[in-house]
XYZ file of C-alpha atoms in Angstrom:
530
model
C 141.367 56.123 120.320
C 138.505 53.144 119.414
C 137.534 54.287 122.612
C 137.010 58.166 121.726
C 135.581 57.321 118.069
C 132.968 54.846 120.295
C 131.628 57.574 123.002
C 131.075 60.166 119.601
C 129.305 57.964 117.352
C 126.851 56.907 120.265
C 126.464 60.984 121.688
C 125.869 61.730 117.822
C 123.374 58.889 117.994
C 121.848 60.852 120.882
C 121.509 64.033 119.386
C 120.067 62.377 116.509
C 117.290 60.860 118.619
C 116.695 63.631 120.117
C 116.389 65.729 117.147
C 113.352 63.284 115.581
C 109.614 64.567 116.780
C 108.087 61.623 118.339
C 104.850 61.042 119.100
C 103.660 60.290 122.799
C 100.664 58.031 123.136
C 99.591 61.358 125.807
C 99.352 62.882 123.214
C 96.074 61.236 121.100
C 94.778 60.282 125.149
C 94.681 64.442 124.909
C 93.088 64.623 121.765
C 90.286 62.381 122.771
C 89.569 63.536 126.139
C 85.927 63.846 126.807
C 85.525 68.088 126.712
C 87.002 67.792 123.245
C 85.463 64.933 121.989
C 82.135 66.513 123.373
C 83.579 69.985 121.050
C 84.109 67.660 117.889
C 80.498 66.366 118.285
C 78.648 69.404 119.220
C 80.782 71.119 115.199
C 79.713 68.235 113.739
C 76.152 67.903 114.749
C 75.797 71.963 113.837
C 77.551 71.541 110.461
C 74.861 69.075 109.602
C 71.687 71.862 111.263
C 72.596 74.963 110.287
C 74.856 74.794 107.581
C 73.379 71.366 105.203
C 70.443 71.698 103.606
C 67.513 72.258 104.353
C 69.910 74.935 106.380
C 67.630 75.292 109.569
C 67.415 79.030 111.418
C 64.636 81.528 112.945
C 62.573 83.480 111.317
C 62.049 87.455 111.377
C 59.476 88.490 113.654
C 61.165 92.256 112.348
C 62.475 93.425 115.651
C 65.930 93.454 114.353
C 65.379 96.206 112.032
C 68.063 98.061 113.684
C 70.115 96.049 113.281
C 70.214 94.253 110.331
C 70.030 98.615 108.949
C 72.885 99.333 111.207
C 74.642 96.380 109.183
C 74.492 97.624 105.328
C 71.687 95.167 105.518
C 68.214 94.920 103.423
C 65.856 92.103 103.190
C 65.661 91.059 99.552
C 61.608 89.778 99.089
C 58.784 91.346 99.175
C 58.072 89.586 102.592
C 55.092 90.753 104.751
C 55.739 90.671 108.204
C 53.668 86.929 108.221
C 55.674 85.461 105.848
C 58.632 86.682 107.382
C 57.996 84.978 110.820
C 57.214 82.061 108.955
C 60.179 81.523 106.805
C 63.621 81.191 107.334
C 65.752 84.106 105.661
C 68.424 82.791 104.652
C 70.026 85.226 101.982
C 70.157 88.871 102.345
C 71.165 92.328 100.285
C 73.943 94.887 100.520
C 73.718 98.247 100.396
C 76.440 99.363 98.260
C 76.419 103.007 99.656
C 76.328 104.352 103.860
C 73.167 103.421 104.783
C 72.374 106.116 106.647
C 68.747 105.339 107.675
C 67.498 106.905 111.315
C 66.246 103.369 112.176
C 69.653 102.007 112.476
C 71.514 101.121 115.904
C 74.813 99.334 116.736
C 75.192 97.191 119.429
C 77.584 94.494 120.385
C 76.646 92.290 117.429
C 77.398 94.823 114.541
C 81.266 93.530 114.557
C 80.026 90.586 114.883
C 78.091 90.941 111.166
C 80.661 93.017 109.674
C 83.216 90.195 110.046
C 80.768 87.975 108.388
C 80.354 90.106 105.541
C 83.974 90.501 105.369
C 83.795 86.693 104.964
C 81.411 86.470 102.425
C 82.643 89.014 100.434
C 86.172 87.634 100.523
C 83.990 83.826 98.965
C 81.918 84.722 96.879
C 82.293 88.491 95.620
C 78.533 88.854 95.232
C 76.222 91.345 96.462
C 74.345 89.139 98.707
C 74.361 88.283 102.491
C 74.638 84.415 103.263
C 73.404 84.128 107.318
C 75.559 80.933 106.974
C 78.628 83.269 107.123
C 77.526 85.307 110.301
C 76.551 81.469 112.037
C 79.925 80.151 111.248
C 81.536 83.409 113.098
C 78.682 82.360 115.964
C 79.693 78.901 116.271
C 83.168 79.536 116.333
C 82.307 81.533 119.614
C 79.893 78.586 120.387
C 82.453 76.193 120.620
C 84.518 77.680 122.467
C 81.581 78.673 125.148
C 81.273 74.691 125.350
C 84.559 73.793 125.822
C 84.876 75.838 128.984
C 81.293 74.599 130.026
C 82.720 70.955 129.437
C 86.142 71.737 131.072
C 84.241 72.774 133.993
C 82.131 69.193 134.423
C 84.578 66.463 133.792
C 87.249 68.130 136.543
C 88.129 65.190 138.818
C 86.380 62.751 137.017
C 87.560 59.855 135.321
C 86.542 59.289 131.958
C 84.273 57.110 131.484
C 82.558 58.922 133.802
C 83.329 62.282 131.804
C 82.007 60.957 128.703
C 78.656 60.470 130.650
C 78.212 64.160 131.655
C 79.796 66.280 127.892
C 77.110 63.730 126.329
C 74.678 65.070 128.455
C 75.820 68.612 127.459
C 75.730 67.168 124.278
C 71.915 66.349 124.266
C 71.124 70.026 126.632
C 72.741 72.786 124.790
C 72.889 71.256 121.161
C 69.431 70.722 120.966
C 68.011 72.317 117.887
C 65.639 74.971 120.059
C 68.930 76.402 121.153
C 71.080 76.450 118.657
C 68.261 77.870 115.571
C 68.997 81.112 116.500
C 72.883 81.010 116.019
C 71.226 82.106 112.007
C 69.149 84.856 112.485
C 70.273 88.370 114.039
C 68.378 88.002 117.420
C 69.963 88.927 120.302
C 69.656 85.513 121.526
C 72.404 84.438 118.876
C 75.586 86.346 120.769
C 73.762 86.291 124.393
C 74.168 82.372 123.828
C 77.855 81.762 123.833
C 78.874 85.105 126.106
C 76.765 83.852 129.318
C 77.911 80.197 128.625
C 81.563 81.853 128.990
C 80.663 84.551 131.841
C 80.082 81.697 134.217
C 82.473 79.125 133.134
C 85.326 81.296 132.905
C 84.785 81.842 136.885
C 84.171 78.166 138.240
C 87.396 77.455 135.732
C 89.707 80.396 137.377
C 88.380 78.242 141.006
C 89.496 74.883 139.848
C 92.539 76.585 138.240
C 92.495 74.449 135.053
C 93.233 77.307 132.599
C 95.295 80.775 132.375
C 93.999 83.261 134.995
C 94.893 86.365 132.915
C 93.010 84.096 129.872
C 90.286 83.143 132.233
C 89.615 86.938 133.348
C 89.962 88.674 129.837
C 87.322 86.039 128.674
C 85.078 87.255 131.945
C 85.284 91.030 131.369
C 85.187 90.849 127.613
C 82.315 88.510 128.173
C 81.097 90.726 130.397
C 81.200 93.646 128.022
C 79.807 92.636 125.110
C 77.022 91.059 126.543
C 75.703 94.912 128.394
C 76.619 96.225 124.983
C 73.248 94.220 123.490
C 70.767 96.496 124.214
C 69.694 98.721 127.401
C 67.909 95.951 129.294
C 70.462 94.485 129.320
C 73.234 97.385 130.327
C 72.328 97.106 134.386
C 73.651 94.019 134.751
C 77.741 95.966 133.634
C 76.904 97.650 137.658
C 76.931 93.675 139.182
C 79.725 92.007 136.895
C 81.971 94.694 137.146
C 81.191 95.093 141.120
C 82.341 91.006 140.652
C 84.984 91.933 138.235
C 86.927 93.970 141.010
C 86.581 91.752 143.404
C 88.429 88.631 141.626
C 91.708 90.895 142.782
C 91.778 88.268 145.819
C 91.923 85.044 143.589
C 95.360 86.560 141.834
C 98.056 87.397 144.270
C 100.066 89.018 140.838
C 100.143 93.104 140.800
C 99.521 93.269 137.116
C 96.445 90.876 138.078
C 95.158 93.180 140.308
C 95.678 96.399 138.224
C 93.892 94.044 135.455
C 90.508 93.379 137.801
C 90.258 97.224 138.665
C 90.738 98.914 135.633
C 88.798 96.469 133.892
C 85.897 96.705 136.647
C 85.795 100.071 136.283
C 85.414 100.190 132.858
C 82.779 97.742 132.729
C 80.498 100.065 135.263
C 81.721 103.243 133.185
C 80.702 101.582 130.055
C 77.143 99.808 131.553
C 76.163 102.936 132.520
C 76.691 105.133 129.514
C 75.020 102.027 127.840
C 72.086 102.675 130.024
C 71.506 106.576 128.446
C 72.696 106.514 125.590
C 71.546 103.249 123.524
C 67.778 103.146 122.633
C 65.280 101.813 124.774
C 63.351 99.608 122.815
C 60.557 100.383 124.441
C 57.203 101.475 122.564
C 53.839 102.074 123.474
C 53.263 98.577 122.841
C 55.422 97.475 126.369
C 54.207 99.931 127.908
C 50.239 98.614 127.437
C 51.037 95.041 128.387
C 53.071 95.547 131.229
C 49.977 97.184 132.431
C 46.786 95.158 130.488
C 48.563 91.988 130.845
C 50.630 92.229 133.415
C 49.551 94.981 136.828
C 45.484 94.669 136.111
C 45.476 91.100 134.997
C 46.319 90.225 138.407
C 45.462 92.250 140.550
C 41.976 92.504 142.276
C 40.912 95.774 142.031
C 42.337 97.239 138.955
C 40.040 100.339 139.574
C 42.435 101.035 142.208
C 45.835 100.143 140.424
C 45.053 102.666 137.865
C 44.766 105.133 140.580
C 47.845 104.201 142.059
C 49.423 105.529 138.643
C 47.099 108.565 138.522
C 45.865 106.621 135.914
C 42.107 107.070 134.754
C 40.356 104.160 136.205
C 37.605 103.576 133.495
C 40.684 102.108 131.755
C 39.628 99.128 133.643
C 37.937 98.088 130.607
C 41.477 96.922 128.972
C 42.331 94.249 131.347
C 43.225 90.889 129.932
C 43.263 92.910 126.146
C 46.462 92.918 123.984
C 47.530 95.696 121.499
C 46.336 95.122 119.053
C 42.147 93.862 120.172
C 41.776 96.691 122.149
C 40.755 99.593 120.473
C 40.866 101.397 117.118
C 44.080 102.035 115.886
C 43.463 105.841 115.579
C 42.710 105.639 119.450
C 45.345 103.890 120.323
C 48.017 106.780 118.586
C 45.864 109.287 119.475
C 46.780 112.128 121.713
C 44.213 111.334 124.831
C 45.411 108.236 125.003
C 49.035 108.880 125.256
C 48.320 111.829 128.077
C 45.735 109.754 130.172
C 47.516 106.374 129.768
C 51.012 105.985 127.875
C 53.074 108.881 129.685
C 51.891 107.904 132.711
C 53.502 104.419 132.346
C 56.882 103.480 132.442
C 59.157 100.354 134.418
C 60.412 101.708 137.428
C 56.668 102.749 138.895
C 56.070 99.264 137.236
C 58.892 97.596 138.973
C 57.692 100.102 142.360
C 54.293 98.634 141.986
C 55.660 94.899 142.367
C 57.495 95.572 145.183
C 54.843 96.902 146.869
C 52.306 93.696 145.945
C 54.551 91.046 145.716
C 51.450 88.002 145.210
C 51.086 89.650 142.072
C 54.583 89.526 141.162
C 54.425 85.658 142.855
C 51.600 84.914 139.946
C 53.399 87.366 137.177
C 56.113 84.747 137.831
C 54.752 82.070 137.394
C 53.124 82.210 133.765
C 56.831 83.622 132.825
C 58.726 80.545 134.164
C 56.019 78.445 132.477
C 56.731 80.964 129.608
C 60.122 80.471 129.839
C 60.444 76.463 129.561
C 59.231 76.538 125.693
C 62.460 78.838 124.018
C 61.068 77.702 120.340
C 57.930 80.682 120.344
C 55.359 79.114 118.068
C 54.744 81.795 115.567
C 58.646 81.517 113.857
C 59.190 79.108 111.382
C 62.579 77.451 111.057
C 62.854 76.556 107.285
C 63.638 78.734 104.109
C 60.553 79.211 101.705
C 62.108 77.475 99.154
C 63.074 74.438 100.858
C 58.587 73.790 100.510
C 57.867 73.229 103.904
C 54.552 74.675 105.242
C 54.179 78.404 106.463
C 56.016 78.466 109.964
C 56.929 74.391 110.213
C 59.661 73.771 112.787
C 62.466 70.941 113.009
C 61.490 68.310 115.165
C 65.431 67.125 114.566
C 68.008 66.698 118.186
C 65.012 68.753 119.980
C 64.754 65.738 123.385
C 65.655 68.053 126.105
C 64.085 71.180 125.231
C 60.436 68.524 124.950
C 60.775 67.230 127.775
C 61.657 71.043 129.015
C 58.566 72.246 128.055
C 56.213 69.262 128.619
C 56.992 67.567 131.574
C 59.051 70.461 133.959
C 56.896 71.844 136.428
C 56.352 75.174 135.133
C 55.754 77.206 138.578
C 58.046 79.760 140.409
C 57.611 77.412 143.174
C 59.402 75.186 141.964
C 62.353 78.050 141.000
C 62.322 78.942 144.779
C 62.976 74.787 145.437
C 65.450 74.369 142.787
C 67.648 77.346 144.023
C 67.344 76.208 147.511
C 68.495 72.765 146.486
C 71.644 74.370 144.845
C 72.341 77.034 147.553
C 72.542 74.197 149.694
C 75.031 72.478 147.512
C 77.486 74.809 147.004
C 77.171 77.185 149.920
C 80.014 74.959 152.349
C 82.160 75.469 149.680
C 82.317 79.593 149.561
C 81.769 79.434 152.966
C 85.123 77.135 153.345
C 86.737 79.534 151.355
C 86.012 82.314 152.730
C 87.022 80.729 156.339
C 89.986 79.675 154.654
C 90.769 82.930 152.957
C 91.516 81.233 149.537
C 89.451 83.171 146.760
C 89.309 80.464 144.282
C 87.314 77.952 146.856
C 84.708 80.098 146.711
C 84.474 80.964 142.252
C 82.680 77.638 141.950
C 79.702 78.980 144.006
C 80.071 82.865 142.767
C 80.016 81.045 139.039
C 76.802 79.519 139.833
C 75.046 82.925 141.960
C 76.307 84.473 138.864
C 74.157 83.017 136.320
C 70.914 82.641 138.476
C 71.554 86.002 139.163
C 71.538 87.220 136.110
C 68.421 84.865 135.081
C 66.569 86.059 137.767
C 66.985 89.680 136.448
C 66.091 89.026 133.098
C 62.748 87.132 134.339
C 61.911 90.352 136.752
C 62.620 92.630 134.044
C 60.118 90.571 131.720
C 57.683 90.888 133.711
C 57.899 94.947 134.214
C 58.582 96.056 130.556
C 56.371 93.314 129.094
C 53.660 92.599 130.793
C 53.299 88.019 130.256
C 53.899 88.932 126.103
C 56.701 89.360 123.835
C 58.780 87.868 126.548
C 61.007 86.001 124.108
C 64.618 87.308 124.685
C 64.195 87.875 128.140
C 62.783 84.490 129.265
C 65.478 82.814 126.749
C 68.365 84.110 129.706
C 66.610 82.550 132.151
C 65.881 79.702 130.212
C 69.631 79.325 129.509
C 70.910 79.944 133.254
C 68.288 77.209 134.466
C 70.201 74.831 131.934
C 73.568 75.687 133.007
C 73.098 75.442 136.528
C 71.543 71.874 136.306
C 73.821 71.000 134.168
C 76.790 71.606 136.291
C 74.736 70.056 139.188
C 73.796 66.864 137.751
C 78.016 66.949 136.860
C 78.767 67.233 140.612
C 75.856 64.376 140.791
C 77.581 61.892 138.155
C 81.049 62.258 139.850
C 79.329 61.056 143.163
C 78.231 57.992 142.034
C 81.388 57.456 140.856
C 82.796 57.959 143.592
C 80.646 55.882 145.249
C 80.519 52.967 142.958
C 84.887 53.659 143.239
C 84.595 52.914 147.177
C 82.521 48.994 146.169
C 85.220 46.562 145.699
C 83.817 44.483 143.222
C 85.832 41.605 143.581
C 85.175 40.284 146.805
C 81.505 40.759 146.026
C 82.193 38.997 142.136
C 83.602 36.104 144.601
C 80.772 35.995 146.638
C 78.258 35.459 143.942
C 80.252 32.739 142.891
C 80.765 30.818 146.181
C 77.016 31.351 146.610
C 76.206 30.161 143.130
C 77.837 27.077 143.784
C 77.032 26.200 147.572
C 73.763 26.280 145.168
C 73.925 24.102 143.657
C 75.533 21.453 146.032
C 72.717 22.057 148.306
C 70.978 20.688 144.919
C 72.750 18.156 144.071
C 71.904 16.793 147.303
C 68.019 15.684 146.079
C 68.730 13.966 143.230
C 68.415 10.697 142.472
């Protein structure tokens, strides 16, 4: 009887112990893993830069006016265009009634701005919109993208070396030249995290680090939002849709394959619809610069180049000029200029011209690459006017990477060709191995990097054919970002290689050999003492 009571008592103690939640050491180690710590550091850094005075943001060059109007917002102060570019505007007005302005535009940005407006109104209950609420919404997705990115480079690495890789990522992608765009209505605020999530979801799928359904959802959603930002991104959806359909070979589940095929087809359809429905944003100014600051400026014979567009060769006198300095505004807006010049210039013909003249294309690529390495436009300020900074002042806080990149990296397309050759040479073996072994996952690391490369080169080319060497900031931002993303992943692999080489070294034997050598030297020196 006593034995039975002891047994029942022991069982009750075991059940009680099992019911008490235990804190495991592993849970703490998971919290402090490199990717989590990197995200935490970035959160603290951006909290200081974007949300605490003096608040950092980007001046407004009026290129986002249609998005702002479509979101029912308006500018509070009576700023001149020059003042709007020189100062960051944190506060905006919210229209009480629906805005039916003819220039209102709805894009992939609109849901994010509307979410920020609801957060603002729920918190303040006034009719003022604080840009920091929009920045907070973007920040959430940016941190998700950075977590994905850190996970890709810490794959299979020991913690001390993984922290080095993550620290490098914080320096590059936490640079204020990048993060200041988060506090703005420019498309760069969204494309920043969308491009990161798009590529890292493919690489992580190949590494089998996260759930396939989660990653394929992130890939298609980020691809769709990127294509719906504006018309010039729209055609990327055709490439991304075809890529998404081919991802069905990664996982054998029927439901997964249906998702890939269905979402890929939907992405391609949305891409085509967006291309024909969304306004192209190309103006006479863009058409003028695509010729005078592009085709004509790089042509050996500008008159002959104009003949290929069926334009009067006398317009060669405009070579190298900008829209505002060439002819009087009345002439530029006149019917003659429209009929004889602007109606004969379109991106398709400019693109065909460059393909037929690769020397000119290469020269324009050189100019664009050089410009892309400086993602801080000199005409946009970072501070509010009330903060007392001079017009156009830009922050120097945490900008080491953007400074080094703009001033010391070779700014020519020849450097990009060498860089692409090294990239393909390092990673193509993984793709080849995956093809030989018929293992789709092994190809995804290479596919993810090549997707970034394709997007970057596509935007570089679009910038040239639509604007020459002027007003290319939006496209060159994407190219600069993809260059940094690919370089960061490659550097992460190089750090991992260094780790593996150091791990092979027998440090204990070398330590003993060093001490033994010192002992022998001391003995030799001792023999000569008096």
